[in-house]
Amino acid sequence: SKEGFSQEILADYIDRWYDKLELLYPEISGQSPHKLELEYNFSSHGGVWLPRENGEAIKLTGKIDKVEILPDENLLITDFKTGKWFAHFDYKWPDYLKVKQWKYHLQLAFYALLFEYSARFRMYPKRSYELFFIEQDLKTGDFFRVREHIQDGEKERTKKLIQAVMQKIETLSFPDTSSYPQSYEGIRQFEEDLLEWNI
């Protein structure tokens, strides 16, 4: 409704997603209840503060679809996804899907920083991050989940990327990206150059 779709398009979306949700419901219902937070909004809780080398901090916020505290006190952080699913991060797809995988993995690394610096959740040091694709594979009937354990090195790299972007914004020093290929490889090269202050 907020997007201003015509009634015909809106009705089509509702019909299609009603069918998808009917298929999805048995997959996510009937499980043993754990401690859950649904649509947890870090902004509503003041955000978290990412330290900088100059002694200042950057405020980070985000909204998490599902945070589950498992019986072993591990955290499972889930982000629900629509669209084309994949079974794991392998970057062997066509380039546009490699870019999508990169975006999703960067999102999970960003989530890892939110939980790393959260006063509420840092007491749970064991955390897994999951993409849950809510569209069923019509050939097999499977729903795909991709679970990642974000390593310390990935968190540190993401932290440095955020700090580098913040520095560019503060100094209004916006790099020229026209020389980079519009591809996964181009994005990764841009990141490396940004981290090395070569742009």
mmCIF file of C-alpha atoms in Angstrom:
data_model
loop_
_atom_site.group_PDB
_atom_site.id
_atom_site.type_symbol
_atom_site.label_atom_id
_atom_site.label_comp_id
_atom_site.label_asym_id
_atom_site.label_seq_id
_atom_site.Cartn_x
_atom_site.Cartn_y
_atom_site.Cartn_z
ATOM 1 C CA SER A 1 0.000 0.000 0.000
ATOM 2 C CA LYS A 2 2.828 2.395 0.837
ATOM 3 C CA GLU A 3 4.396 1.831 -2.587
ATOM 4 C CA GLY A 4 1.283 3.102 -4.346
ATOM 5 C CA PHE A 5 0.660 0.027 -6.512
ATOM 6 C CA SER A 6 -2.484 -0.111 -8.583
ATOM 7 C CA GLN A 7 -5.246 -2.310 -7.204
ATOM 8 C CA GLU A 8 -4.610 -4.908 -9.916
ATOM 9 C CA ILE A 9 -0.892 -5.208 -9.146
ATOM 10 C CA LEU A 10 -1.526 -5.198 -5.400
ATOM 11 C CA ALA A 11 -4.119 -7.984 -5.739
ATOM 12 C CA ASP A 12 -1.669 -10.032 -7.831
ATOM 13 C CA TYR A 13 1.070 -9.668 -5.211
ATOM 14 C CA ILE A 14 -1.316 -10.631 -2.412
ATOM 15 C CA ASP A 15 -2.490 -13.739 -4.275
ATOM 16 C CA ARG A 16 1.041 -14.878 -5.110
ATOM 17 C CA TRP A 17 2.417 -14.313 -1.620
ATOM 18 C CA TYR A 18 -0.582 -15.893 0.055
ATOM 19 C CA ASP A 19 0.286 -19.114 -1.792
ATOM 20 C CA LYS A 20 3.966 -18.810 -0.840
ATOM 21 C CA LEU A 21 3.152 -18.221 2.819
ATOM 22 C CA GLU A 22 0.904 -21.295 2.849
ATOM 23 C CA LEU A 23 3.904 -23.357 1.731
ATOM 24 C CA LEU A 24 6.220 -21.620 4.178
ATOM 25 C CA TYR A 25 4.044 -21.927 7.288
ATOM 26 C CA PRO A 26 4.654 -25.652 7.976
ATOM 27 C CA GLU A 27 8.396 -25.004 7.634
ATOM 28 C CA ILE A 28 8.522 -22.446 10.437
ATOM 29 C CA SER A 29 5.722 -23.619 12.749
ATOM 30 C CA GLY A 30 5.556 -26.405 15.298
ATOM 31 C CA GLN A 31 9.130 -25.937 16.495
ATOM 32 C CA SER A 32 10.222 -25.946 20.130
ATOM 33 C CA PRO A 33 9.855 -22.408 21.426
ATOM 34 C CA HIS A 34 13.026 -20.538 22.326
ATOM 35 C CA LYS A 35 13.526 -16.999 23.502
ATOM 36 C CA LEU A 36 12.712 -14.853 20.493
ATOM 37 C CA GLU A 37 13.007 -11.239 19.465
ATOM 38 C CA LEU A 38 11.172 -10.455 16.235
ATOM 39 C CA GLU A 39 12.006 -7.338 14.213
ATOM 40 C CA TYR A 40 14.463 -6.217 16.872
ATOM 41 C CA ASN A 41 15.285 -2.589 16.156
ATOM 42 C CA PHE A 42 18.676 -1.416 17.415
ATOM 43 C CA SER A 43 17.641 2.168 16.683
ATOM 44 C CA SER A 44 14.776 1.913 19.185
ATOM 45 C CA HIS A 45 17.317 0.846 21.802
ATOM 46 C CA GLY A 46 19.756 3.683 21.136
ATOM 47 C CA GLY A 47 21.879 1.922 18.531
ATOM 48 C CA VAL A 48 25.418 0.750 19.181
ATOM 49 C CA TRP A 49 28.660 2.690 18.999
ATOM 50 C CA LEU A 50 31.540 1.559 16.824
ATOM 51 C CA PRO A 51 34.860 2.912 18.156
ATOM 52 C CA ARG A 52 37.223 4.838 15.876
ATOM 53 C CA GLU A 53 40.972 5.233 15.961
ATOM 54 C CA ASN A 54 40.610 8.942 16.838
ATOM 55 C CA GLY A 55 38.755 8.087 20.038
ATOM 56 C CA GLU A 56 35.324 8.992 18.668
ATOM 57 C CA ALA A 57 32.585 6.530 17.714
ATOM 58 C CA ILE A 58 30.146 5.897 14.879
ATOM 59 C CA LYS A 59 26.520 5.142 15.712
ATOM 60 C CA LEU A 60 25.224 2.001 14.010
ATOM 61 C CA THR A 61 21.612 0.899 13.809
ATOM 62 C CA GLY A 62 19.672 -1.840 12.078
ATOM 63 C CA LYS A 63 16.528 -3.948 12.277
ATOM 64 C CA ILE A 64 16.867 -7.716 12.656
ATOM 65 C CA ASP A 65 14.077 -10.004 11.463
ATOM 66 C CA LYS A 66 14.578 -12.662 14.130
ATOM 67 C CA VAL A 67 16.936 -13.106 17.081
ATOM 68 C CA GLU A 68 16.714 -16.505 18.748
ATOM 69 C CA ILE A 69 18.426 -17.462 22.006
ATOM 70 C CA LEU A 70 18.968 -21.196 21.703
ATOM 71 C CA PRO A 71 18.944 -23.575 24.703
ATOM 72 C CA ASP A 72 22.759 -23.720 24.675
ATOM 73 C CA GLU A 73 22.805 -19.908 25.012
ATOM 74 C CA ASN A 74 23.984 -19.463 21.437
ATOM 75 C CA LEU A 75 22.381 -16.733 19.338
ATOM 76 C CA LEU A 76 20.842 -17.430 15.938
ATOM 77 C CA ILE A 77 20.276 -14.223 13.986
ATOM 78 C CA THR A 78 18.010 -14.687 10.951
ATOM 79 C CA ASP A 79 17.292 -12.431 8.012
ATOM 80 C CA PHE A 80 14.405 -13.479 5.757
ATOM 81 C CA LYS A 81 14.979 -13.073 2.024
ATOM 82 C CA THR A 82 12.774 -13.136 -1.044
ATOM 83 C CA GLY A 83 13.998 -13.754 -4.560
ATOM 84 C CA LYS A 84 16.568 -16.177 -5.944
ATOM 85 C CA TRP A 85 17.904 -18.542 -3.299
ATOM 86 C CA PHE A 86 21.325 -20.141 -3.015
ATOM 87 C CA ALA A 87 22.582 -22.918 -0.772
ATOM 88 C CA HIS A 88 25.921 -21.423 0.309
ATOM 89 C CA PHE A 89 28.309 -18.569 -0.404
ATOM 90 C CA ASP A 90 30.485 -19.840 -3.242
ATOM 91 C CA TYR A 91 30.558 -16.909 -5.716
ATOM 92 C CA LYS A 92 30.346 -19.319 -8.674
ATOM 93 C CA TRP A 93 27.157 -17.809 -10.046
ATOM 94 C CA PRO A 94 26.707 -15.287 -12.863
ATOM 95 C CA ASP A 95 28.058 -11.889 -11.891
ATOM 96 C CA TYR A 96 24.768 -10.322 -10.819
ATOM 97 C CA LEU A 97 24.225 -13.177 -8.359
ATOM 98 C CA LYS A 98 27.811 -12.895 -7.104
ATOM 99 C CA VAL A 99 27.087 -9.244 -6.358
ATOM 100 C CA LYS A 100 23.918 -10.276 -4.510
ATOM 101 C CA GLN A 101 25.890 -12.809 -2.464
ATOM 102 C CA TRP A 102 28.472 -10.133 -1.655
ATOM 103 C CA LYS A 103 25.722 -7.752 -0.480
ATOM 104 C CA TYR A 104 24.147 -10.428 1.701
ATOM 105 C CA HIS A 105 27.470 -11.453 3.227
ATOM 106 C CA LEU A 106 28.369 -7.824 3.937
ATOM 107 C CA GLN A 107 24.968 -7.412 5.584
ATOM 108 C CA LEU A 108 25.655 -10.384 7.878
ATOM 109 C CA ALA A 109 29.099 -8.990 8.740
ATOM 110 C CA PHE A 110 27.437 -5.670 9.598
ATOM 111 C CA TYR A 111 24.951 -7.504 11.814
ATOM 112 C CA ALA A 112 27.914 -9.180 13.528
ATOM 113 C CA LEU A 113 29.238 -5.746 14.479
ATOM 114 C CA LEU A 114 25.836 -4.718 15.844
ATOM 115 C CA PHE A 115 25.810 -7.722 18.154
ATOM 116 C CA GLU A 116 29.518 -7.427 18.987
ATOM 117 C CA TYR A 117 29.061 -3.913 20.373
ATOM 118 C CA SER A 118 25.570 -4.345 21.799
ATOM 119 C CA ALA A 119 25.388 -4.108 25.580
ATOM 120 C CA ARG A 120 22.349 -6.359 25.525
ATOM 121 C CA PHE A 121 23.695 -9.162 23.345
ATOM 122 C CA ARG A 122 27.445 -9.208 23.935
ATOM 123 C CA MET A 123 26.882 -11.678 26.782
ATOM 124 C CA TYR A 124 26.209 -14.271 24.064
ATOM 125 C CA PRO A 125 29.617 -14.674 22.410
ATOM 126 C CA LYS A 126 28.577 -17.610 20.206
ATOM 127 C CA ARG A 127 26.496 -16.262 17.346
ATOM 128 C CA SER A 128 25.390 -17.667 14.003
ATOM 129 C CA TYR A 129 23.928 -15.608 11.165
ATOM 130 C CA GLU A 130 21.377 -17.073 8.800
ATOM 131 C CA LEU A 131 19.699 -16.130 5.559
ATOM 132 C CA PHE A 132 16.318 -17.825 5.246
ATOM 133 C CA PHE A 133 14.934 -17.793 1.688
ATOM 134 C CA ILE A 134 11.176 -17.902 1.980
ATOM 135 C CA GLU A 135 10.502 -18.968 -1.611
ATOM 136 C CA GLN A 136 10.399 -22.721 -2.004
ATOM 137 C CA ASP A 137 12.415 -24.611 -4.613
ATOM 138 C CA LEU A 138 9.500 -25.867 -6.692
ATOM 139 C CA LYS A 139 11.508 -28.836 -8.001
ATOM 140 C CA THR A 140 12.490 -30.252 -4.615
ATOM 141 C CA GLY A 141 10.111 -28.530 -2.208
ATOM 142 C CA ASP A 142 13.086 -27.383 -0.139
ATOM 143 C CA PHE A 143 13.534 -24.076 1.642
ATOM 144 C CA PHE A 144 17.105 -22.877 1.741
ATOM 145 C CA ARG A 145 18.956 -21.538 4.741
ATOM 146 C CA VAL A 146 22.504 -20.261 4.543
ATOM 147 C CA ARG A 147 24.188 -20.115 7.938
ATOM 148 C CA GLU A 148 27.468 -18.302 8.537
ATOM 149 C CA HIS A 149 29.779 -17.881 11.502
ATOM 150 C CA ILE A 150 31.283 -14.467 10.884
ATOM 151 C CA GLN A 151 34.970 -14.656 11.739
ATOM 152 C CA ASP A 152 36.873 -12.014 13.687
ATOM 153 C CA GLY A 153 38.838 -11.061 10.573
ATOM 154 C CA GLU A 154 35.624 -10.386 8.649
ATOM 155 C CA LYS A 155 34.286 -8.228 11.463
ATOM 156 C CA GLU A 156 37.521 -6.265 11.627
ATOM 157 C CA ARG A 157 37.521 -5.711 7.852
ATOM 158 C CA THR A 158 33.897 -4.523 7.912
ATOM 159 C CA LYS A 159 34.714 -2.213 10.801
ATOM 160 C CA LYS A 160 37.578 -0.674 8.817
ATOM 161 C CA LEU A 161 35.331 -0.262 5.747
ATOM 162 C CA ILE A 162 32.769 1.625 7.821
ATOM 163 C CA GLN A 163 35.469 3.843 9.295
ATOM 164 C CA ALA A 164 36.934 4.530 5.843
ATOM 165 C CA VAL A 165 33.523 5.456 4.409
ATOM 166 C CA MET A 166 32.847 7.718 7.388
ATOM 167 C CA GLN A 167 36.155 9.491 6.846
ATOM 168 C CA LYS A 168 35.293 10.082 3.182
ATOM 169 C CA ILE A 169 31.910 11.507 4.134
ATOM 170 C CA GLU A 170 33.333 13.794 6.799
ATOM 171 C CA THR A 171 35.981 15.204 4.461
ATOM 172 C CA LEU A 172 33.630 15.280 1.432
ATOM 173 C CA SER A 173 36.296 13.297 -0.403
ATOM 174 C CA PHE A 174 34.185 11.154 -2.680
ATOM 175 C CA PRO A 175 36.278 8.850 -4.891
ATOM 176 C CA ASP A 176 35.758 8.545 -8.631
ATOM 177 C CA THR A 177 34.434 5.024 -9.236
ATOM 178 C CA SER A 178 34.219 5.254 -13.035
ATOM 179 C CA SER A 179 37.378 3.202 -13.546
ATOM 180 C CA TYR A 180 36.049 0.192 -11.649
ATOM 181 C CA PRO A 181 34.255 -2.599 -13.531
ATOM 182 C CA GLN A 182 30.560 -2.838 -12.745
ATOM 183 C CA SER A 183 31.038 -6.341 -11.359
ATOM 184 C CA TYR A 184 31.753 -8.316 -8.213
ATOM 185 C CA GLU A 185 35.480 -8.060 -8.911
ATOM 186 C CA GLY A 186 35.177 -4.287 -9.356
ATOM 187 C CA ILE A 187 33.397 -3.936 -6.024
ATOM 188 C CA ARG A 188 36.031 -5.976 -4.226
ATOM 189 C CA GLN A 189 38.838 -3.936 -5.789
ATOM 190 C CA PHE A 190 37.117 -0.715 -4.733
ATOM 191 C CA GLU A 191 36.916 -2.014 -1.167
ATOM 192 C CA GLU A 192 40.602 -2.915 -1.129
ATOM 193 C CA ASP A 193 41.578 0.495 -2.493
ATOM 194 C CA LEU A 194 39.344 2.185 0.061
ATOM 195 C CA LEU A 195 41.003 0.248 2.872
ATOM 196 C CA GLU A 196 44.462 1.110 1.566
ATOM 197 C CA TRP A 197 43.552 4.816 1.094
ATOM 198 C CA ASN A 198 44.482 4.585 -2.588
ATOM 199 C CA ILE A 199 41.418 6.542 -3.762
#
